[in-house]
XYZ file of C-alpha atoms in Angstrom:
545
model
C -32.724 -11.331 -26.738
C -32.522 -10.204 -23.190
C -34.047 -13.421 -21.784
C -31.548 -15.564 -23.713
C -28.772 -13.458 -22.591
C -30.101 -14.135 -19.198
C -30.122 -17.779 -19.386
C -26.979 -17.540 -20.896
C -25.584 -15.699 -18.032
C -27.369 -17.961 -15.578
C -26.011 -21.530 -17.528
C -22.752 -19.991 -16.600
C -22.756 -19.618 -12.880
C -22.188 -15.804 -13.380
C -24.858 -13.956 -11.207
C -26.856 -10.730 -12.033
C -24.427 -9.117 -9.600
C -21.234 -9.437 -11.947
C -20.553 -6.887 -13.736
C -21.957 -5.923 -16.553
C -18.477 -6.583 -19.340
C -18.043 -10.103 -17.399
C -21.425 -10.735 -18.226
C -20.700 -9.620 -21.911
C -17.670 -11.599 -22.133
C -19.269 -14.643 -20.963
C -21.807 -14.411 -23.368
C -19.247 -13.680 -26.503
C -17.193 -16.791 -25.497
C -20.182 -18.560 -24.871
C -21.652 -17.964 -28.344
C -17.685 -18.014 -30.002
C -16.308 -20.924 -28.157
C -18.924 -23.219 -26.751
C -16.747 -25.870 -25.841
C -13.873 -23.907 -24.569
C -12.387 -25.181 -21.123
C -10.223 -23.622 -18.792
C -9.915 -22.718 -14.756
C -12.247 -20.039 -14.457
C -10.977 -19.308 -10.688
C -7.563 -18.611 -12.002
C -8.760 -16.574 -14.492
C -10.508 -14.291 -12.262
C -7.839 -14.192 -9.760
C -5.605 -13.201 -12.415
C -7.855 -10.562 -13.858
C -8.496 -9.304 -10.288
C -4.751 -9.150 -10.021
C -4.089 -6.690 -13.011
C -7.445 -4.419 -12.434
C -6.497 -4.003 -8.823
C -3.147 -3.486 -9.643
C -3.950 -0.463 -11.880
C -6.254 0.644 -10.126
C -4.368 1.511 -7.547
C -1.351 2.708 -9.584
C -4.087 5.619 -10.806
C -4.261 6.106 -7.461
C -0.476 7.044 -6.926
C -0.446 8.667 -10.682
C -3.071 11.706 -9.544
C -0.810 11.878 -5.854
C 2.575 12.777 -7.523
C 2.163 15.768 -9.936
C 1.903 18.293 -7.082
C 5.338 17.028 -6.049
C 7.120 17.807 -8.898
C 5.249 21.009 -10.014
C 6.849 22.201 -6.114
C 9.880 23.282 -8.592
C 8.006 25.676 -10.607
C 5.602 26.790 -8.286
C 8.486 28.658 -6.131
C 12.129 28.432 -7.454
C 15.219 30.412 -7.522
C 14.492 33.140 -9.900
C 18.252 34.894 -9.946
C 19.494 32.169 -12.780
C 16.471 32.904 -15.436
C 16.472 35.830 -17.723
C 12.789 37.933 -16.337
C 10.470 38.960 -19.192
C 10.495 42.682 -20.423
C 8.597 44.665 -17.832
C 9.431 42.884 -14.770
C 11.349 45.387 -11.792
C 14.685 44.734 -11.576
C 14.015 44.620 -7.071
C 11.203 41.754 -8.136
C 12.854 38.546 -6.928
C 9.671 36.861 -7.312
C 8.691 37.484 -10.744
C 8.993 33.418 -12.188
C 6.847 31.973 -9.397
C 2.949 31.350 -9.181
C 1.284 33.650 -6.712
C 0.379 32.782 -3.748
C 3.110 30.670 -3.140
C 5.970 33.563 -4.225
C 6.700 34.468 -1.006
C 10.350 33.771 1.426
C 7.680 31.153 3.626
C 6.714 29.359 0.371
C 7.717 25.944 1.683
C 5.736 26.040 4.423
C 2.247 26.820 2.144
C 3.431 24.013 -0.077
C 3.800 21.647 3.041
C -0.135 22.718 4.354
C -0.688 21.887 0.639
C 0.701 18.191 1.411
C -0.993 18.460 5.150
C -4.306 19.316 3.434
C -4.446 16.177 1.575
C -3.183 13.912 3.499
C -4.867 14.952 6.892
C -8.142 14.375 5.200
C -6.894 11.033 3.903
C -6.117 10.185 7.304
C -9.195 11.647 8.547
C -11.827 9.854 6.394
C -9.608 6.924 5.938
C -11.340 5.441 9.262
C -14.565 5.927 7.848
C -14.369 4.895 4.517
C -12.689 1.448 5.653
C -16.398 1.197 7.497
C -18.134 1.900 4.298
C -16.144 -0.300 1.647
C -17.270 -3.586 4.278
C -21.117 -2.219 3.908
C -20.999 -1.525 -0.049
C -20.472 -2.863 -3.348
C -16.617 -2.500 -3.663
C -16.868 -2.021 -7.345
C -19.324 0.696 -7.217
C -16.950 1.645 -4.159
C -13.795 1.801 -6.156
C -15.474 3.424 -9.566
C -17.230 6.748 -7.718
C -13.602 6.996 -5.486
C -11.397 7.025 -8.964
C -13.792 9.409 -10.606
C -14.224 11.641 -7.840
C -10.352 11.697 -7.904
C -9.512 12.179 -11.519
C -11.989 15.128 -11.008
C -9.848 17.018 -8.142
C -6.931 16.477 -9.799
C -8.230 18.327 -12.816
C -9.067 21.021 -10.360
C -5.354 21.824 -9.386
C -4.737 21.845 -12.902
C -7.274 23.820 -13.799
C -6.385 27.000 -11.502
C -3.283 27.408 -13.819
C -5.523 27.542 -16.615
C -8.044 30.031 -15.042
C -5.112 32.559 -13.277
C -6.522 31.162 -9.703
C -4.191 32.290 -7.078
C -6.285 32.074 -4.233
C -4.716 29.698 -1.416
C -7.797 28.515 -0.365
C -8.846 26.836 -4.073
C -5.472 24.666 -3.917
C -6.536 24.119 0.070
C -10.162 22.874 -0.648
C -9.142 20.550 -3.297
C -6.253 18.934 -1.532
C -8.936 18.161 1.015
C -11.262 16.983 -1.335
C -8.446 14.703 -3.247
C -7.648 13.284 0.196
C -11.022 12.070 0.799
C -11.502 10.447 -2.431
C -8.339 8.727 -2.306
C -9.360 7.029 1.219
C -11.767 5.245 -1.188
C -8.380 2.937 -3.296
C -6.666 1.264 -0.251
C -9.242 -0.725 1.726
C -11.265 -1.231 -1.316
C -8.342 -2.833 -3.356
C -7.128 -4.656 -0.101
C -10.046 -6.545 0.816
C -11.083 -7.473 -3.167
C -7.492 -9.244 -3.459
C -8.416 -10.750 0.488
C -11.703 -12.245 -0.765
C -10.066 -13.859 -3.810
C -6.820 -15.336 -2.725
C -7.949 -16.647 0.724
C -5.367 -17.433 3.460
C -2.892 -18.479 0.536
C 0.519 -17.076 1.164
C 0.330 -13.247 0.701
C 3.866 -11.781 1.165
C 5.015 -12.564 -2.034
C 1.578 -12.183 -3.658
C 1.210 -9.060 -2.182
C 4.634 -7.966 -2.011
C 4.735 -7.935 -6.292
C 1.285 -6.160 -6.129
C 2.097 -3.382 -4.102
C 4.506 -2.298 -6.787
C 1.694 -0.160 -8.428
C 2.331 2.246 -5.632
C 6.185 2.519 -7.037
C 4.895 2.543 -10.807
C 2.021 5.037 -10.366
C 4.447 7.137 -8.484
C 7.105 6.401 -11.521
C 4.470 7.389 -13.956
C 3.034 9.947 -12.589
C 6.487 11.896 -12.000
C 7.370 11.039 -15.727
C 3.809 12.406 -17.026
C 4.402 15.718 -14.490
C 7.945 16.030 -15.415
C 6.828 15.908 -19.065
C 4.873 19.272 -19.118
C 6.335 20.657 -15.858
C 8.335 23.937 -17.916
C 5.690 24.239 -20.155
C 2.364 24.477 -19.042
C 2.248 22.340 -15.504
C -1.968 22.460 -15.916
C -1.552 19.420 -18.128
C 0.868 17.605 -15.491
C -2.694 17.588 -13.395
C -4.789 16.890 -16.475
C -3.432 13.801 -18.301
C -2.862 11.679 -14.408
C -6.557 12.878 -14.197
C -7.801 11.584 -17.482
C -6.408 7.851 -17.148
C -7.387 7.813 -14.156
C -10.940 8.619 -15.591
C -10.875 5.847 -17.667
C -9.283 3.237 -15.478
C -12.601 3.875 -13.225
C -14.949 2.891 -16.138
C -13.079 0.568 -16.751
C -13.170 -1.046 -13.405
C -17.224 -0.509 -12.803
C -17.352 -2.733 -16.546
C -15.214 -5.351 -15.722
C -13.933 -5.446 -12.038
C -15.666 -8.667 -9.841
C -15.143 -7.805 -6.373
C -16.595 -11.172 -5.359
C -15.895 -14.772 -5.811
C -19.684 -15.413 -5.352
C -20.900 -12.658 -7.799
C -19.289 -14.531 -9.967
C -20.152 -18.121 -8.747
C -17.240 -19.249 -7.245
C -16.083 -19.470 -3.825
C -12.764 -19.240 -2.537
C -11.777 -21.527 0.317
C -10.139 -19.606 2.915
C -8.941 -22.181 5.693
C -5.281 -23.286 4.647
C -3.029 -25.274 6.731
C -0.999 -22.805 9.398
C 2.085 -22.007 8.930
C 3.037 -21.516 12.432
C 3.945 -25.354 12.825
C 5.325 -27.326 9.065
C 3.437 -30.349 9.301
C -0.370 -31.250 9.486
C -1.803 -32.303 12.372
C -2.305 -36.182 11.211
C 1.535 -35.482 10.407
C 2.531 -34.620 14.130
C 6.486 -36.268 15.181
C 6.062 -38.977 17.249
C 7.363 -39.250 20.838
C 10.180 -41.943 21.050
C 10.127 -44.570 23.745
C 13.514 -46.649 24.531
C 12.292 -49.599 26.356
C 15.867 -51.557 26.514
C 17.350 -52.078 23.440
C 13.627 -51.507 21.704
C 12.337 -48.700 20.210
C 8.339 -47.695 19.940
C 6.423 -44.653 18.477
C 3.678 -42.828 20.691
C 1.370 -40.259 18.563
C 0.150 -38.107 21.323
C -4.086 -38.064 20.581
C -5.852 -35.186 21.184
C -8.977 -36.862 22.128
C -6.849 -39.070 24.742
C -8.916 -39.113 27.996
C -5.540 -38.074 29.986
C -4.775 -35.530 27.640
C -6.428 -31.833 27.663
C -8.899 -31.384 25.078
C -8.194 -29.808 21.637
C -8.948 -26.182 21.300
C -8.337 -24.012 18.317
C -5.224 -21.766 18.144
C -5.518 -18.663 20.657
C -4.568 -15.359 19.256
C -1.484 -14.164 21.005
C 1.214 -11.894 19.834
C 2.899 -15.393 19.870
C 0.971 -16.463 16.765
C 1.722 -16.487 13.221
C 0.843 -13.406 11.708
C 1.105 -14.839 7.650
C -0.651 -18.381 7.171
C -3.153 -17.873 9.818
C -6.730 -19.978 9.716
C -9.743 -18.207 9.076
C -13.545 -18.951 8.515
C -15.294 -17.031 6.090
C -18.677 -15.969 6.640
C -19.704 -13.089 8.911
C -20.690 -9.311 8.972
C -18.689 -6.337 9.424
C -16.866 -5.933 12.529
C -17.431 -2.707 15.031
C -13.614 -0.673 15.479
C -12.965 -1.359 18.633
C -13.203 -4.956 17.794
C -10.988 -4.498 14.613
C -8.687 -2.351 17.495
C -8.682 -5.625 19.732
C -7.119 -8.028 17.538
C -3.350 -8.504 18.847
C -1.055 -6.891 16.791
C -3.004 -4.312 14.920
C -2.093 -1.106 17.378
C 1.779 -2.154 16.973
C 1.853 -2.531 13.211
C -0.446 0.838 13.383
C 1.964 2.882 15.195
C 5.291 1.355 13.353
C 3.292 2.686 10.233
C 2.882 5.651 11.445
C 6.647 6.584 11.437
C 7.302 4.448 8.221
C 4.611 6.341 6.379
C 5.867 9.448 7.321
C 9.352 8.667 5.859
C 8.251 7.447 2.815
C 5.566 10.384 1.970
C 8.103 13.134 3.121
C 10.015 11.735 0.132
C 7.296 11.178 -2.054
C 6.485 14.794 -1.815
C 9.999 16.497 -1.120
C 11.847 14.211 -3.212
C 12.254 16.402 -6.080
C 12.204 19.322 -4.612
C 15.165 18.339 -2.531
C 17.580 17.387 -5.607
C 16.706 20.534 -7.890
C 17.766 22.568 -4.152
C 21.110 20.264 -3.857
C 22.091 19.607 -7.333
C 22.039 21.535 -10.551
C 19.699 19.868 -12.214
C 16.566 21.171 -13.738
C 13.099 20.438 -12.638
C 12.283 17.864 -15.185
C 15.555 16.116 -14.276
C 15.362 16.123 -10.534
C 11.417 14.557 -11.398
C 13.413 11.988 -13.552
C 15.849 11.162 -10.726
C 13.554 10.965 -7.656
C 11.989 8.127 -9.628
C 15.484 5.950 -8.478
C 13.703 5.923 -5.266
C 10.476 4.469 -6.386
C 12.545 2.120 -8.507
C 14.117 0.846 -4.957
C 10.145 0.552 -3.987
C 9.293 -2.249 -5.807
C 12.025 -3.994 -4.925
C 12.059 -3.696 -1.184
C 7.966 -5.028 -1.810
C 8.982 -8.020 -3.348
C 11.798 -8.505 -1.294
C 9.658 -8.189 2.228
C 6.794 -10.231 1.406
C 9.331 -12.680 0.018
C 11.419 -12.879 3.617
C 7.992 -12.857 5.223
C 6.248 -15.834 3.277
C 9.350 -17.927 3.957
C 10.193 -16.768 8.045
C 6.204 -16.247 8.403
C 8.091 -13.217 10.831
C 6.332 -10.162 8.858
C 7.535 -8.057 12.445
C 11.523 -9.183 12.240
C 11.204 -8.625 8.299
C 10.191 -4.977 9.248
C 13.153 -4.915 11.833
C 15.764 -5.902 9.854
C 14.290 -3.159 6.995
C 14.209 -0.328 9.653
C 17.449 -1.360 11.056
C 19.110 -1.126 7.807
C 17.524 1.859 6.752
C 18.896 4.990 9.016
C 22.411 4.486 8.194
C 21.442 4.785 4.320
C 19.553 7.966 4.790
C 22.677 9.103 6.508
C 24.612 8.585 4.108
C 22.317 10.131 1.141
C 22.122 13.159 3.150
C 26.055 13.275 3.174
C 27.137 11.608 -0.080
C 23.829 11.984 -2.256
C 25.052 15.109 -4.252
C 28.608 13.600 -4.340
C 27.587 12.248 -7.961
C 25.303 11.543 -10.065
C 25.470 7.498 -10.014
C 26.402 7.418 -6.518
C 22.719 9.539 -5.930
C 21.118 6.963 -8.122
C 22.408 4.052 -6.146
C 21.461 5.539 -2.980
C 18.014 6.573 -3.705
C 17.406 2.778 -4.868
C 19.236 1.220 -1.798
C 16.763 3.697 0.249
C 13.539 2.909 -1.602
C 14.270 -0.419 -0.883
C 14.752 -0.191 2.903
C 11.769 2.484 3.175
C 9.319 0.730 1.275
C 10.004 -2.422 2.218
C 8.492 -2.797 5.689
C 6.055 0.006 4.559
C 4.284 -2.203 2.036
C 4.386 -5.235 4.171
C 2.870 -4.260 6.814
C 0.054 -1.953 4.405
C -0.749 -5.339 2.321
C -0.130 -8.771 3.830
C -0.033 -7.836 7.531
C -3.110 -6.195 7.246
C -5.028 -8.657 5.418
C -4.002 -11.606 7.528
C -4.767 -9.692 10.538
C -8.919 -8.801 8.946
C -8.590 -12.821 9.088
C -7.182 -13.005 12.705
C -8.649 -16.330 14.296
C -9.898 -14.071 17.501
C -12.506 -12.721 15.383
C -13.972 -16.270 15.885
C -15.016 -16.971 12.268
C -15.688 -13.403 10.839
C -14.103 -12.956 7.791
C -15.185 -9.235 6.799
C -12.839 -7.199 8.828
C -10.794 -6.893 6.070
C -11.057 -3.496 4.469
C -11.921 -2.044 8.278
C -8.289 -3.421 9.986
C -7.046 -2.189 6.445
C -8.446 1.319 7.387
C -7.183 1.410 10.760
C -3.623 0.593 9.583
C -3.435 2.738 7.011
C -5.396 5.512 8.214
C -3.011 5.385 11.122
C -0.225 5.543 9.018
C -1.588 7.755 6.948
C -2.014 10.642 9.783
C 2.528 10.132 10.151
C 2.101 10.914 6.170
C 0.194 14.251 7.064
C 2.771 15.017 9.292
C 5.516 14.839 7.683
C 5.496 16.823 4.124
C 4.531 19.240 6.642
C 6.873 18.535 9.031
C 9.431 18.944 6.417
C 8.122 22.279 4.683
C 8.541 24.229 7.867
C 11.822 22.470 8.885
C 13.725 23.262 5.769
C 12.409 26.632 5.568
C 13.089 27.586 9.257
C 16.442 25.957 9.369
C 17.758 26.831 6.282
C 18.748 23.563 5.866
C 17.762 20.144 4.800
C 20.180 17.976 7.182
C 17.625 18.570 9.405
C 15.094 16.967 7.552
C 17.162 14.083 7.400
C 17.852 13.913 11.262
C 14.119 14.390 11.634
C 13.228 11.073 9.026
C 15.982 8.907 10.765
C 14.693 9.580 14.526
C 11.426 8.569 13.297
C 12.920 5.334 11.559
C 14.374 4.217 14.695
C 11.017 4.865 16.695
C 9.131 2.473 14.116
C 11.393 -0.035 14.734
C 11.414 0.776 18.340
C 7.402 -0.081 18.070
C 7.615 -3.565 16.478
C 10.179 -4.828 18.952
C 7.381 -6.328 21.198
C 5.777 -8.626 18.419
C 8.996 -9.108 16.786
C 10.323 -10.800 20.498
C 6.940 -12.674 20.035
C 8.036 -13.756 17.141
C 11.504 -15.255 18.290
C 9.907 -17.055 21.242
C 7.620 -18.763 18.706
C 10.379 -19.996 16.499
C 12.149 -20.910 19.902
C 9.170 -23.509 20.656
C 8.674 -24.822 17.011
C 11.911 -25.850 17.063
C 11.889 -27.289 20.752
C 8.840 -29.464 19.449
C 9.624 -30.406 16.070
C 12.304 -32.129 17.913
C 11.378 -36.279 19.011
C 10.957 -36.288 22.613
C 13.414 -39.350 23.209
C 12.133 -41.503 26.510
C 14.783 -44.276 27.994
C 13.455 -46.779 30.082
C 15.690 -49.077 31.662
């Protein structure tokens, strides 16, 4: 039995290094449907698609319960009716120990800061890894490892824990298995979809980060005033299964599957193909003659392959495949990479300081519960997917992923302005501006996390080395990642000190304006490019007399 399923598997082109349920399923349809036809790269781009998708939403479904919980964990305990026993002087009595002191916003900020400085951290290291290892086996351990840590938190309500240091450790711990989802999920998607146009592809992708953190504030909000163990413990259990269900089924591949993926498409940085160049026009009197310019002419230079300058498209670039994984400094080299790094730095910290304040922020200014300030922050999220789709649309069709960002960041302080001001005003007019924010927030912030990165693993100055994928992926997002750390906690000790959250505000719109502020020097690339495609897809018009 095993040797037929072996041929079976082998008649197939699927190798012993698929997984094991593609190997199943190609034996059922083999021995259900013999004759069945159909595009078996599409299919496996398409399944890669949805597994990665989820995958990653899991991710983003363990990070937002500790967000919401915020609410419970220290709140204002004059408006609820204390238990018998409880000291009249105790203004503490409804919040979990040890965060019921007047400075609990700054232990729920090194909460945040635990996390996500570990993410940062190890985010450098485990881009390394994921181009060394099998990203399935990657991916699986990284989601289990989470779900477990996630269970922790949850399980120190359960077991009375109020020890800082338990929540500490297994921030930390959550943050380094969560370093394992980005450059692993990344570089899969990379390997399978080639240089084809990624903005929009990756732009409707990256909306599992909006829907995990849409879920995962639903599932917390759920169980928040109740028990808020179990908003830790169902996030943690799908994720669980999600991660055996990605080590059955999930080919990170094209040739563990036997297929290859062709990654050299035409570049977008000119319209036409090269056998398609405009012709010079030459007036001789009242006649007219075409001159294709050859690049093998003996008075013309000779052809070289595009150099990598700023200058050069960032989406649509030609790559060779083939190659071994690239050293960081190398992966540091490649133009473009520090600037999108340090722009994400500032957009990442806008975005998490929401993604972990959010809530908090509109039980403080509104009078709505916990569960529905959870249920409204999700508006925001909502505005996420949106500005994804919308980005890596504007960048497929400019091929200007650096003006896209611009125009997002440019956009976006004036809205946080006026959420700060007008948010609380009422309750559709804070719905419309959280959306209108998400949009402008995320926007740039997925762009440059998903397509920008991936194009720029496949940067033509790596000279043919295709594998940088998951470590440029690092670098970006670890980068970012560190502004994510510093925010939450930036924010915690802000609106605790000050009293106030305008501050916080000012704080996230200064930082808006130095993102954009970083991306001007590739975005004036950029123009100048556009400048000279236009100058030469112009005819050159000669008049001789």
């Amino acid at each position: 039995m095993l040797r037929k399923l072996l041929s079976c598997v082998k008649m197939s082109g699927v190798s012993r290094d698929a997984p094991v349920g593609v190997q199943g399923l190609q034996k059922l349809s083999s021995w259900m449907c013999p004759r069945l036809q159909f595009n078996r790269l599409r299919c496996y781009q398409a399944s890669v698609l949805v597994l990665t998708y989820f995958t990653y939403m899991t991710y983003h479904l363990t990070r937002k319960p500790i967000s919401v919980v915020k609410s419970v964990l220290h709140q204002n305990c004059s408006g609820l009716t204390p238990p018998p026993g409880v000291r009249p002087a105790d203004d503490q009595w409804c919040n979990w120990a040890p965060f019921d002191t007047s400075d609990a916003n700054t232990l729920l900020g090194t909460l945040d800061s635990a996390f996500l400085f570990s993410y940062a951290g190890a985010m450098f290291v485990s881009g390394m890894i994921a181009e060394r290892v099998d990203l399935r086996y990657f991916l699986s351990l990284g989601m289990l490892s989470s779900a477990v840590f996630c269970y922790l938190f949850g399980l120190g309500r359960t077991l009375n824990v109020h020890d800082i240091s338990f929540y500490l450790l297994v921030q930390a711990g959550a943050g380094v298995a969560q370093t394992t989802g980005w450059p692993g999920t990344v570089a899969i998607v990379g390997k399978w979809f080639g240089n084809a146009k990624k903005g929009l592809i990756f732009g409707l992708w990256n909306s599992h980060t909006s829907l995990g953190n849409i879920l995962g504030t639903l599932m917390a909000a759920e169980y928040v005033e109740s028990d808020w163990a179990l908003s830790f413990v169902y996030p943690a259990l799908v994720m669980g299964a999600m991660g055996f269900v990605v080590f059955l089924f999930l080919a990170p591949d094209p040739r563990h599957v036997g297929l290859n993926v062709d990654r050299c498409s035409p570049s977008r940085q000119t319209h036409r193909s090269d056998s398609e160049e405009e012709p010079s026009q030459v007036i001789v009197g009242d006649q007219a003659a075409s001159l294709r310019p050859s690049r093998h002419s003996a008075n013309s230079a000779p052809y070289q392959e595009d150099s990598a300058t700023e200058a050069t498209a960032l989406l649509g670039r030609r790559a060779s495949a083939g190659g071994g994984a690239v050293s960081l400094t190398r992966a540091l080299a490649i133009p473009g990479v520090v600037d999108f790094s340090l722009s994400l730095f500032f957009a990442k910290l806008v975005s998490y300081t929401f993604l972990y304040w959010l809530p908090l922020y509109i039980n403080s200014s509104t009078h709505l519960t916990p569960k529905q300030s959870g249920e409204l922050s999700t508006a925001f999220d909502v505005g996420g997917v949106v500005g994804a789709a919308l980005a890596g649309l504007l960048a497929d069709y400019a091929s200007c992923p650096a003006l896209v960002c611009a125009g997002f960041y440019a956009l976006c302080a004036p809205v946080l302005l006026a959420y700060q001001t007008w948010g609380a005003a009422s309750y559709a007019l804070n719905v419309s501006l959280l959306v209108l924010a998400g949009t402008l927030v995320n926007g740039p912030y997925a762009l440059i996390t998903t397509a920008v990165s991936a194009e720029l693993g496949t940067h033509s100055s790596l000279a043919g080395d295709g594998r940088a994928l998951a470590t440029v992926t690092a670098i970006i997002d670890g980068t970012g990642s560190i502004g994510a750390a510093v925010g939450p906690m930036l924010a915690g000790v802000v609106s605790g000190r000050a009293g106030s959250w305008c501050y916080v505000f000012y704080m996230l719109i200064a930082c808006d304006v130095l993102a954009l502020l970083l991306l001007l020097r590739v975005a004036s690339s950029e123009v100048s490019r556009i400048r000279q495609e236009r100058r030469l897809a112009s005819p050159r018009v000669v008049r001789i007399e």
